[in-house]
């Protein structure tokens, strides 16, 4: 059985690393394309393929932040016993509201954590695990996405300061 306090500590540590980047994101960072082949948000909708292409396109910060909002919303739906939202029902709120949207999901999630039965069967992301596994998965998935957003933001800053660093002009 996962330890609730340890899971919460891990979540808070990951979130503190995320805040470092959220506080520094500029609107133009979100849709910056580091290469020619990207997954981004186009006309309000995220790029998507039912079968992942090879090579996988590099996501933009907008796409990664939408992805966090999507999987986190679905995880919340599952632990609350609600019908999970379909991917197309989760909209990216745009560069000016994305950080607040993610902070709202954080608040909702941390409000739920003390109420969850970590030993109860889970329906997401695996059917043969517990809610405790789902909480641990949220931490791991968030940690991965925080790293992606942080790296993209740092590359964008470096490309802005030195055009020889890279970045796709699109």
Tab-separated table of N, CA and C in Angstrom:
chain	number	residue	atom	x	y	z
A	1	UNK	N	0.855	-1.193	0.000
A	1	UNK	CA	0.000	0.000	0.000
A	1	UNK	C	0.887	1.237	0.000
A	2	UNK	N	0.674	2.125	-0.976
A	2	UNK	CA	1.470	3.355	-1.004
A	2	UNK	C	1.186	4.220	0.221
A	3	UNK	N	2.177	4.911	0.668
A	3	UNK	CA	2.058	5.810	1.802
A	3	UNK	C	1.520	7.161	1.317
A	4	UNK	N	0.357	7.560	1.824
A	4	UNK	CA	-0.296	8.798	1.394
A	4	UNK	C	0.615	10.018	1.590
A	5	UNK	N	1.282	10.092	2.732
A	5	UNK	CA	2.146	11.243	2.995
A	5	UNK	C	3.319	11.303	2.018
A	6	UNK	N	3.888	10.139	1.707
A	6	UNK	CA	5.000	10.102	0.758
A	6	UNK	C	4.520	10.492	-0.641
A	7	UNK	N	3.358	10.002	-1.047
A	7	UNK	CA	2.816	10.371	-2.353
A	7	UNK	C	2.547	11.873	-2.426
A	8	UNK	N	2.032	12.431	-1.368
A	8	UNK	CA	1.752	13.872	-1.346
A	8	UNK	C	3.051	14.669	-1.371
A	9	UNK	N	4.054	14.215	-0.638
A	9	UNK	CA	5.355	14.890	-0.654
A	9	UNK	C	5.931	14.885	-2.068
A	10	UNK	N	5.862	13.725	-2.737
A	10	UNK	CA	6.382	13.618	-4.099
A	10	UNK	C	5.612	14.549	-5.044
A	11	UNK	N	4.297	14.580	-4.902
A	11	UNK	CA	3.480	15.468	-5.725
A	11	UNK	C	3.877	16.930	-5.494
A	12	UNK	N	3.972	17.337	-4.235
A	12	UNK	CA	4.315	18.728	-3.917
A	12	UNK	C	5.694	19.101	-4.447
A	13	UNK	N	6.647	18.183	-4.371
A	13	UNK	CA	7.985	18.436	-4.911
A	13	UNK	C	7.903	18.653	-6.418
A	14	UNK	N	7.197	17.776	-7.108
A	14	UNK	CA	7.041	17.908	-8.559
A	14	UNK	C	6.351	19.221	-8.903
A	15	UNK	N	5.287	19.544	-8.161
A	15	UNK	CA	4.567	20.781	-8.451
A	15	UNK	C	5.453	21.997	-8.232
A	16	UNK	N	6.299	21.983	-7.211
A	16	UNK	CA	7.173	23.139	-6.970
A	16	UNK	C	8.134	23.346	-8.144
A	17	UNK	N	8.575	22.257	-8.756
A	17	UNK	CA	9.424	22.374	-9.944
A	17	UNK	C	8.621	22.938	-11.117
A	18	UNK	N	7.353	22.555	-11.199
A	18	UNK	CA	6.487	23.053	-12.265
A	18	UNK	C	6.235	24.546	-12.095
A	19	UNK	N	5.982	24.999	-10.877
A	19	UNK	CA	5.724	26.422	-10.625
A	19	UNK	C	6.872	27.283	-11.128
A	20	UNK	N	8.096	26.786	-10.991
A	20	UNK	CA	9.255	27.541	-11.480
A	20	UNK	C	9.050	27.926	-12.942
A	21	UNK	N	8.572	26.979	-13.745
A	21	UNK	CA	8.368	27.249	-15.173
A	21	UNK	C	7.046	27.965	-15.435
A	22	UNK	N	5.979	27.585	-14.738
A	22	UNK	CA	4.689	28.245	-14.945
A	22	UNK	C	4.786	29.749	-14.724
A	23	UNK	N	5.515	30.144	-13.686
A	23	UNK	CA	5.657	31.565	-13.365
A	23	UNK	C	6.414	32.333	-14.445
A	24	UNK	N	7.208	31.634	-15.238
A	24	UNK	CA	8.061	32.285	-16.218
A	24	UNK	C	7.556	32.144	-17.659
A	25	UNK	N	6.497	31.383	-17.865
A	25	UNK	CA	5.986	31.196	-19.217
A	25	UNK	C	5.423	32.498	-19.769
A	26	UNK	N	5.836	32.827	-20.969
A	26	UNK	CA	5.283	33.974	-21.691
A	26	UNK	C	4.283	33.438	-22.717
A	27	UNK	N	3.298	34.224	-23.094
A	27	UNK	CA	2.317	33.743	-24.067
A	27	UNK	C	2.946	33.170	-25.340
A	28	UNK	N	4.005	33.777	-25.812
A	28	UNK	CA	4.639	33.300	-27.046
A	28	UNK	C	5.375	31.964	-26.868
A	29	UNK	N	5.631	31.558	-25.643
A	29	UNK	CA	6.284	30.270	-25.402
A	29	UNK	C	5.383	29.090	-25.776
A	30	UNK	N	4.094	29.243	-25.592
A	30	UNK	CA	3.161	28.125	-25.719
A	30	UNK	C	3.119	27.501	-27.104
A	31	UNK	N	3.120	28.310	-28.125
A	31	UNK	CA	2.979	27.787	-29.486
A	31	UNK	C	4.294	27.775	-30.256
A	32	UNK	N	5.387	28.046	-29.558
A	32	UNK	CA	6.705	28.016	-30.203
A	32	UNK	C	6.978	26.611	-30.716
A	33	UNK	N	7.442	26.532	-31.948
A	33	UNK	CA	7.732	25.256	-32.588
A	33	UNK	C	9.241	25.065	-32.680
A	34	UNK	N	9.783	24.152	-31.872
A	34	UNK	CA	11.232	23.970	-31.848
A	34	UNK	C	11.779	23.294	-33.099
A	35	UNK	N	10.940	22.577	-33.833
A	35	UNK	CA	11.339	21.883	-35.059
A	35	UNK	C	10.179	21.978	-36.049
A	36	UNK	N	10.375	21.432	-37.228
A	36	UNK	CA	9.342	21.502	-38.257
A	36	UNK	C	8.168	20.573	-38.040
A	37	UNK	N	8.383	19.452	-37.383
A	37	UNK	CA	7.308	18.477	-37.167
A	37	UNK	C	6.892	18.522	-35.699
A	38	UNK	N	5.737	19.157	-35.437
A	38	UNK	CA	5.282	19.323	-34.061
A	38	UNK	C	3.830	18.893	-33.904
A	39	UNK	N	3.492	18.577	-32.660
A	39	UNK	CA	2.101	18.484	-32.243
A	39	UNK	C	1.835	19.759	-31.460
A	40	UNK	N	0.767	20.441	-31.834
A	40	UNK	CA	0.442	21.703	-31.194
A	40	UNK	C	-1.080	21.831	-31.095
A	41	UNK	N	-1.539	23.011	-30.792
A	41	UNK	CA	-2.965	23.313	-30.759
A	41	UNK	C	-3.259	24.137	-32.008
A	42	UNK	N	-4.181	23.669	-32.829
A	42	UNK	CA	-4.541	24.367	-34.064
A	42	UNK	C	-6.043	24.645	-34.038
A	43	UNK	N	-6.402	25.902	-34.202
A	43	UNK	CA	-7.813	26.302	-34.167
A	43	UNK	C	-8.510	25.771	-32.914
A	44	UNK	N	-7.797	25.810	-31.794
A	44	UNK	CA	-8.361	25.397	-30.511
A	44	UNK	C	-8.331	23.904	-30.242
A	45	UNK	N	-7.916	23.101	-31.209
A	45	UNK	CA	-7.914	21.642	-31.037
A	45	UNK	C	-6.482	21.094	-31.056
A	46	UNK	N	-6.213	20.114	-30.190
A	46	UNK	CA	-4.879	19.522	-30.177
A	46	UNK	C	-4.674	18.596	-31.371
A	47	UNK	N	-3.466	18.584	-31.903
A	47	UNK	CA	-3.108	17.578	-32.903
A	47	UNK	C	-3.229	16.216	-32.250
A	48	UNK	N	-3.631	15.236	-33.028
A	48	UNK	CA	-3.811	13.886	-32.469
A	48	UNK	C	-3.762	12.870	-33.583
A	49	UNK	N	-3.255	11.696	-33.292
A	49	UNK	CA	-3.290	10.570	-34.219
A	49	UNK	C	-3.657	9.332	-33.421
A	50	UNK	N	-4.588	8.553	-33.915
A	50	UNK	CA	-4.980	7.323	-33.214
A	50	UNK	C	-3.820	6.340	-33.147
A	51	UNK	N	-2.996	6.328	-34.186
A	51	UNK	CA	-1.775	5.531	-34.184
A	51	UNK	C	-0.610	6.513	-34.194
A	52	UNK	N	0.241	6.409	-33.187
A	52	UNK	CA	1.337	7.365	-33.057
A	52	UNK	C	2.266	7.287	-34.267
A	53	UNK	N	2.523	8.429	-34.909
A	53	UNK	CA	3.406	8.419	-36.074
A	53	UNK	C	4.855	8.160	-35.682
A	54	UNK	N	5.638	7.753	-36.653
A	54	UNK	CA	7.069	7.530	-36.434
A	54	UNK	C	7.814	8.384	-37.450
A	55	UNK	N	8.628	9.311	-37.053
A	55	UNK	CA	8.900	9.652	-35.661
A	55	UNK	C	7.739	10.450	-35.049
A	56	UNK	N	7.671	10.385	-33.739
A	56	UNK	CA	6.637	11.128	-33.017
A	56	UNK	C	6.958	12.620	-33.132
A	57	UNK	N	5.983	13.445	-33.519
A	57	UNK	CA	6.240	14.887	-33.574
A	57	UNK	C	6.596	15.437	-32.189
A	58	UNK	N	7.396	16.482	-32.172
A	58	UNK	CA	7.776	17.138	-30.926
A	58	UNK	C	6.591	17.997	-30.477
A	59	UNK	N	6.138	17.841	-29.234
A	59	UNK	CA	4.993	18.655	-28.795
A	59	UNK	C	5.423	20.071	-28.418
A	60	UNK	N	4.512	20.999	-28.600
A	60	UNK	CA	4.729	22.361	-28.116
A	60	UNK	C	4.294	22.424	-26.653
A	61	UNK	N	4.632	23.499	-25.995
A	61	UNK	CA	4.183	23.694	-24.613
A	61	UNK	C	2.658	23.706	-24.567
A	62	UNK	N	2.024	24.311	-25.556
A	62	UNK	CA	0.557	24.321	-25.595
A	62	UNK	C	0.020	22.896	-25.608
A	63	UNK	N	0.596	22.042	-26.458
A	63	UNK	CA	0.117	20.671	-26.564
A	63	UNK	C	0.360	19.916	-25.262
A	64	UNK	N	1.544	20.061	-24.670
A	64	UNK	CA	1.840	19.347	-23.418
A	64	UNK	C	0.917	19.832	-22.306
A	65	UNK	N	0.676	21.130	-22.228
A	65	UNK	CA	-0.201	21.622	-21.160
A	65	UNK	C	-1.640	21.140	-21.376
A	66	UNK	N	-2.095	21.063	-22.643
A	66	UNK	CA	-3.409	20.466	-22.905
A	66	UNK	C	-3.414	18.999	-22.483
A	67	UNK	N	-2.352	18.288	-22.814
A	67	UNK	CA	-2.246	16.867	-22.478
A	67	UNK	C	-2.339	16.656	-20.967
A	68	UNK	N	-1.644	17.497	-20.199
A	68	UNK	CA	-1.736	17.418	-18.730
A	68	UNK	C	-3.183	17.629	-18.303
A	69	UNK	N	-3.832	18.653	-18.832
A	69	UNK	CA	-5.220	18.919	-18.478
A	69	UNK	C	-6.144	17.779	-18.837
A	70	UNK	N	-5.886	17.136	-19.968
A	70	UNK	CA	-6.729	16.020	-20.403
A	70	UNK	C	-6.576	14.818	-19.478
A	71	UNK	N	-5.322	14.322	-19.319
A	71	UNK	CA	-5.177	13.100	-18.514
A	71	UNK	C	-5.540	13.350	-17.058
A	72	UNK	N	-5.283	14.548	-16.556
A	72	UNK	CA	-5.605	14.827	-15.159
A	72	UNK	C	-7.110	14.917	-14.950
A	73	UNK	N	-7.805	15.552	-15.891
A	73	UNK	CA	-9.269	15.605	-15.812
A	73	UNK	C	-9.868	14.201	-15.821
A	74	UNK	N	-9.328	13.347	-16.666
A	74	UNK	CA	-9.823	11.970	-16.764
A	74	UNK	C	-9.494	11.191	-15.483
A	75	UNK	N	-8.309	11.401	-14.922
A	75	UNK	CA	-7.960	10.732	-13.656
A	75	UNK	C	-8.922	11.170	-12.557
A	76	UNK	N	-9.237	12.453	-12.491
A	76	UNK	CA	-10.189	12.954	-11.495
A	76	UNK	C	-11.561	12.324	-11.711
A	77	UNK	N	-12.004	12.279	-12.972
A	77	UNK	CA	-13.288	11.630	-13.271
A	77	UNK	C	-13.310	10.198	-12.741
A	78	UNK	N	-12.250	9.457	-12.990
A	78	UNK	CA	-12.199	8.053	-12.559
A	78	UNK	C	-12.256	7.906	-11.042
A	79	UNK	N	-11.442	8.677	-10.319
A	79	UNK	CA	-11.429	8.497	-8.859
A	79	UNK	C	-12.736	8.961	-8.221
A	80	UNK	N	-13.477	9.837	-8.913
A	80	UNK	CA	-14.776	10.278	-8.415
A	80	UNK	C	-15.922	9.395	-8.903
A	81	UNK	N	-15.596	8.401	-9.735
A	81	UNK	CA	-16.626	7.501	-10.241
A	81	UNK	C	-17.497	8.104	-11.325
A	82	UNK	N	-17.024	9.186	-11.947
A	82	UNK	CA	-17.777	9.824	-13.030
A	82	UNK	C	-17.391	9.196	-14.374
A	83	UNK	N	-18.244	9.378	-15.355
A	83	UNK	CA	-17.900	8.970	-16.713
A	83	UNK	C	-16.754	9.849	-17.179
A	84	UNK	N	-15.640	9.239	-17.582
A	84	UNK	CA	-14.493	10.060	-17.989
A	84	UNK	C	-14.775	10.835	-19.278
A	85	UNK	N	-14.269	12.042	-19.293
A	85	UNK	CA	-14.411	12.880	-20.484
A	85	UNK	C	-13.599	12.307	-21.638
A	86	UNK	N	-14.124	12.474	-22.830
A	86	UNK	CA	-13.382	12.108	-24.033
A	86	UNK	C	-12.351	13.202	-24.293
A	87	UNK	N	-11.287	12.807	-24.922
A	87	UNK	CA	-10.201	13.732	-25.244
A	87	UNK	C	-10.725	15.010	-25.904
A	88	UNK	N	-11.666	14.897	-26.827
A	88	UNK	CA	-12.183	16.060	-27.553
A	88	UNK	C	-13.006	16.997	-26.664
A	89	UNK	N	-13.399	16.533	-25.488
A	89	UNK	CA	-14.186	17.365	-24.574
A	89	UNK	C	-13.316	18.234	-23.667
A	90	UNK	N	-12.009	18.038	-23.721
A	90	UNK	CA	-11.094	18.803	-22.874
A	90	UNK	C	-10.382	19.816	-23.761
A	91	UNK	N	-10.726	21.077	-23.573
A	91	UNK	CA	-10.190	22.155	-24.402
A	91	UNK	C	-9.034	22.860	-23.715
A	92	UNK	N	-8.054	23.236	-24.515
A	92	UNK	CA	-6.952	24.051	-24.009
A	92	UNK	C	-7.446	25.485	-23.886
A	93	UNK	N	-7.261	26.130	-22.732
A	93	UNK	CA	-7.832	27.464	-22.522
A	93	UNK	C	-7.039	28.612	-23.131
A	94	UNK	N	-5.926	28.337	-23.765
A	94	UNK	CA	-5.116	29.394	-24.365
A	94	UNK	C	-3.960	29.800	-23.476
A	95	UNK	N	-3.001	30.527	-24.051
A	95	UNK	CA	-1.776	30.856	-23.318
A	95	UNK	C	-1.983	31.738	-22.095
A	96	UNK	N	-3.016	32.561	-22.101
A	96	UNK	CA	-3.229	33.461	-20.971
A	96	UNK	C	-3.889	32.779	-19.780
A	97	UNK	N	-4.527	31.624	-20.012
A	97	UNK	CA	-5.255	30.954	-18.927
A	97	UNK	C	-4.747	29.552	-18.623
A	98	UNK	N	-3.786	29.063	-19.388
A	98	UNK	CA	-3.325	27.679	-19.219
A	98	UNK	C	-2.765	27.427	-17.813
A	99	UNK	N	-1.936	28.326	-17.304
A	99	UNK	CA	-1.332	28.110	-15.979
A	99	UNK	C	-2.408	28.076	-14.895
A	100	UNK	N	-3.378	28.966	-14.964
A	100	UNK	CA	-4.466	28.962	-13.967
A	100	UNK	C	-5.309	27.693	-14.077
A	101	UNK	N	-5.540	27.217	-15.280
A	101	UNK	CA	-6.280	25.973	-15.507
A	101	UNK	C	-5.568	24.803	-14.823
A	102	UNK	N	-4.259	24.725	-15.040
A	102	UNK	CA	-3.485	23.637	-14.429
A	102	UNK	C	-3.436	23.782	-12.908
A	103	UNK	N	-3.329	25.000	-12.428
A	103	UNK	CA	-3.356	25.210	-10.973
A	103	UNK	C	-4.709	24.797	-10.393
A	104	UNK	N	-5.782	25.051	-11.120
A	104	UNK	CA	-7.113	24.625	-10.678
A	104	UNK	C	-7.220	23.110	-10.590
A	105	UNK	N	-6.635	22.407	-11.558
A	105	UNK	CA	-6.617	20.939	-11.503
A	105	UNK	C	-5.793	20.460	-10.311
A	106	UNK	N	-4.672	21.148	-10.054
A	106	UNK	CA	-3.859	20.816	-8.875
A	106	UNK	C	-4.680	20.967	-7.605
A	107	UNK	N	-5.406	22.058	-7.484
A	107	UNK	CA	-6.219	22.291	-6.289
A	107	UNK	C	-7.300	21.224	-6.142
A	108	UNK	N	-7.941	20.886	-7.259
A	108	UNK	CA	-8.976	19.851	-7.204
A	108	UNK	C	-8.368	18.509	-6.787
A	109	UNK	N	-7.226	18.158	-7.368
A	109	UNK	CA	-6.560	16.892	-7.071
A	109	UNK	C	-6.113	16.825	-5.612
A	110	UNK	N	-5.465	17.883	-5.131
A	110	UNK	CA	-4.976	17.852	-3.745
A	110	UNK	C	-6.128	17.870	-2.749
A	111	UNK	N	-7.255	18.439	-3.145
A	111	UNK	CA	-8.441	18.371	-2.297
A	111	UNK	C	-9.010	16.961	-2.216
A	112	UNK	N	-8.860	16.204	-3.286
A	112	UNK	CA	-9.351	14.824	-3.314
A	112	UNK	C	-8.447	13.849	-2.571
A	113	UNK	N	-7.146	14.094	-2.615
A	113	UNK	CA	-6.185	13.116	-2.088
A	113	UNK	C	-6.505	12.611	-0.678
A	114	UNK	N	-6.853	13.475	0.279
A	114	UNK	CA	-7.129	12.964	1.632
A	114	UNK	C	-8.380	12.084	1.704
A	115	UNK	N	-9.252	12.184	0.719
A	115	UNK	CA	-10.521	11.447	0.764
A	115	UNK	C	-10.459	10.103	0.044
A	116	UNK	N	-9.388	9.855	-0.697
A	116	UNK	CA	-9.314	8.650	-1.525
A	116	UNK	C	-8.933	7.422	-0.712
A	117	UNK	N	-9.578	6.314	-1.010
A	117	UNK	CA	-9.199	5.011	-0.451
A	117	UNK	C	-8.130	4.453	-1.377
A	118	UNK	N	-6.885	4.552	-0.961
A	118	UNK	CA	-5.765	4.155	-1.815
A	118	UNK	C	-5.753	2.663	-2.123
A	119	UNK	N	-6.436	1.871	-1.330
A	119	UNK	CA	-6.464	0.418	-1.576
A	119	UNK	C	-7.647	-0.015	-2.441
A	120	UNK	N	-8.538	0.919	-2.777
A	120	UNK	CA	-9.696	0.586	-3.613
A	120	UNK	C	-9.236	0.249	-5.029
A	121	UNK	N	-10.004	-0.579	-5.725
A	121	UNK	CA	-9.651	-0.902	-7.118
A	121	UNK	C	-9.694	0.358	-7.981
A	122	UNK	N	-8.790	0.429	-8.931
A	122	UNK	CA	-8.716	1.575	-9.832
A	122	UNK	C	-9.254	1.193	-11.206
A	123	UNK	N	-9.814	2.183	-11.878
A	123	UNK	CA	-10.244	1.972	-13.253
A	123	UNK	C	-9.368	2.755	-14.228
A	124	UNK	N	-8.371	3.455	-13.715
A	124	UNK	CA	-7.512	4.268	-14.579
A	124	UNK	C	-6.162	4.491	-13.933
A	125	UNK	N	-5.082	4.400	-14.653
A	125	UNK	CA	-4.985	4.040	-16.060
A	125	UNK	C	-4.949	2.530	-16.301
A	126	UNK	N	-4.926	1.741	-15.213
A	126	UNK	CA	-4.957	0.280	-15.337
A	126	UNK	C	-6.151	-0.248	-14.583
A	127	UNK	N	-6.676	-1.343	-15.019
A	127	UNK	CA	-7.847	-1.923	-14.355
A	127	UNK	C	-7.459	-2.950	-13.287
A	128	UNK	N	-6.221	-3.348	-13.236
A	128	UNK	CA	-5.819	-4.376	-12.278
A	128	UNK	C	-4.947	-3.809	-11.156
A	129	UNK	N	-5.103	-2.525	-10.870
A	129	UNK	CA	-4.323	-1.858	-9.829
A	129	UNK	C	-5.272	-1.137	-8.876
A	130	UNK	N	-4.677	-0.375	-7.954
A	130	UNK	CA	-5.454	0.344	-6.945
A	130	UNK	C	-5.449	1.844	-7.220
A	131	UNK	N	-6.295	2.545	-6.477
A	131	UNK	CA	-6.304	4.003	-6.549
A	131	UNK	C	-4.931	4.541	-6.144
A	132	UNK	N	-4.262	3.882	-5.205
A	132	UNK	CA	-2.908	4.285	-4.833
A	132	UNK	C	-1.963	4.256	-6.027
A	133	UNK	N	-2.126	3.248	-6.892
A	133	UNK	CA	-1.330	3.199	-8.124
A	133	UNK	C	-1.669	4.380	-9.032
A	134	UNK	N	-2.947	4.736	-9.099
A	134	UNK	CA	-3.343	5.887	-9.914
A	134	UNK	C	-2.692	7.159	-9.383
A	135	UNK	N	-2.690	7.333	-8.072
A	135	UNK	CA	-2.064	8.527	-7.474
A	135	UNK	C	-0.567	8.544	-7.800
A	136	UNK	N	0.094	7.407	-7.691
A	136	UNK	CA	1.521	7.335	-8.026
A	136	UNK	C	1.735	7.627	-9.510
A	137	UNK	N	0.834	7.128	-10.369
A	137	UNK	CA	0.934	7.377	-11.807
A	137	UNK	C	0.774	8.869	-12.103
A	138	UNK	N	-0.185	9.531	-11.437
A	138	UNK	CA	-0.356	10.979	-11.636
A	138	UNK	C	0.957	11.693	-11.316
A	139	UNK	N	1.595	11.313	-10.223
A	139	UNK	CA	2.882	11.933	-9.875
A	139	UNK	C	3.918	11.717	-10.970
A	140	UNK	N	4.016	10.483	-11.471
A	140	UNK	CA	5.013	10.168	-12.497
A	140	UNK	C	4.706	10.889	-13.806
A	141	UNK	N	3.447	10.877	-14.216
A	141	UNK	CA	3.057	11.534	-15.470
A	141	UNK	C	3.277	13.040	-15.368
A	142	UNK	N	2.924	13.623	-14.223
A	142	UNK	CA	3.142	15.050	-14.028
A	142	UNK	C	4.641	15.368	-14.070
A	143	UNK	N	5.444	14.536	-13.422
A	143	UNK	CA	6.887	14.768	-13.409
A	143	UNK	C	7.445	14.762	-14.839
A	144	UNK	N	7.000	13.823	-15.660
A	144	UNK	CA	7.444	13.738	-17.049
A	144	UNK	C	7.018	14.980	-17.819
A	145	UNK	N	5.763	15.384	-17.673
A	145	UNK	CA	5.264	16.543	-18.414
A	145	UNK	C	5.885	17.847	-17.937
A	146	UNK	N	6.148	17.968	-16.649
A	146	UNK	CA	6.845	19.147	-16.116
A	146	UNK	C	8.223	19.256	-16.754
A	147	UNK	N	8.908	18.138	-16.853
A	147	UNK	CA	10.228	18.122	-17.469
A	147	UNK	C	10.160	18.556	-18.932
A	148	UNK	N	9.154	18.063	-19.649
A	148	UNK	CA	9.011	18.436	-21.060
A	148	UNK	C	8.745	19.934	-21.212
A	149	UNK	N	7.820	20.457	-20.421
A	149	UNK	CA	7.504	21.884	-20.506
A	149	UNK	C	8.719	22.716	-20.115
A	150	UNK	N	9.409	22.319	-19.061
A	150	UNK	CA	10.602	23.054	-18.631
A	150	UNK	C	11.674	23.072	-19.701
A	151	UNK	N	11.925	21.935	-20.324
A	151	UNK	CA	12.948	21.863	-21.371
A	151	UNK	C	12.560	22.715	-22.576
A	152	UNK	N	11.285	22.643	-22.974
A	152	UNK	CA	10.838	23.467	-24.100
A	152	UNK	C	10.961	24.958	-23.776
A	153	UNK	N	10.610	25.333	-22.557
A	153	UNK	CA	10.708	26.747	-22.179
A	153	UNK	C	12.162	27.213	-22.208
A	154	UNK	N	13.052	26.392	-21.682
A	154	UNK	CA	14.473	26.759	-21.680
A	154	UNK	C	15.030	26.861	-23.101
A	155	UNK	N	14.614	25.952	-23.972
A	155	UNK	CA	15.050	26.029	-25.372
A	155	UNK	C	14.513	27.286	-26.042
A	156	UNK	N	13.273	27.636	-25.755
A	156	UNK	CA	12.667	28.842	-26.334
A	156	UNK	C	13.426	30.083	-25.883
A	157	UNK	N	13.754	30.151	-24.593
A	157	UNK	CA	14.507	31.297	-24.079
A	157	UNK	C	15.877	31.361	-24.742
A	158	UNK	N	16.540	30.209	-24.852
A	158	UNK	CA	17.861	30.180	-25.482
A	158	UNK	C	17.771	30.578	-26.958
A	159	UNK	N	16.747	30.100	-27.661
A	159	UNK	CA	16.590	30.434	-29.077
A	159	UNK	C	16.294	31.922	-29.265
A	160	UNK	N	15.552	32.510	-28.323
A	160	UNK	CA	15.246	33.941	-28.411
A	160	UNK	C	16.507	34.776	-28.219
A	161	UNK	N	17.372	34.322	-27.332
A	161	UNK	CA	18.600	35.065	-27.034
A	161	UNK	C	19.665	34.851	-28.094
A	162	UNK	N	19.626	33.679	-28.742
A	162	UNK	CA	20.656	33.337	-29.718
A	162	UNK	C	20.002	32.525	-30.846
A	163	UNK	N	19.699	33.147	-31.979
A	163	UNK	CA	19.007	32.454	-33.058
A	163	UNK	C	19.757	31.216	-33.573
A	164	UNK	N	21.052	31.103	-33.299
A	164	UNK	CA	21.800	29.929	-33.740
A	164	UNK	C	21.494	28.688	-32.908
A	165	UNK	N	20.813	28.856	-31.778
A	165	UNK	CA	20.501	27.730	-30.889
A	165	UNK	C	19.500	26.787	-31.547
A	166	UNK	N	18.591	27.300	-32.291
A	166	UNK	CA	17.593	26.443	-32.942
A	166	UNK	C	16.222	27.063	-32.865
A	167	UNK	N	15.279	26.280	-33.200
A	167	UNK	CA	13.897	26.747	-33.216
A	167	UNK	C	13.417	26.868	-34.637
A	168	UNK	N	12.244	26.404	-34.866
A	168	UNK	CA	11.643	26.459	-36.189
A	168	UNK	C	10.943	27.792	-36.347
A	169	UNK	N	11.127	28.455	-37.474
A	169	UNK	CA	10.538	29.789	-37.627
A	169	UNK	C	9.017	29.787	-37.679
A	170	UNK	N	8.369	28.624	-37.799
A	170	UNK	CA	6.913	28.554	-37.915
A	170	UNK	C	6.249	28.789	-36.643
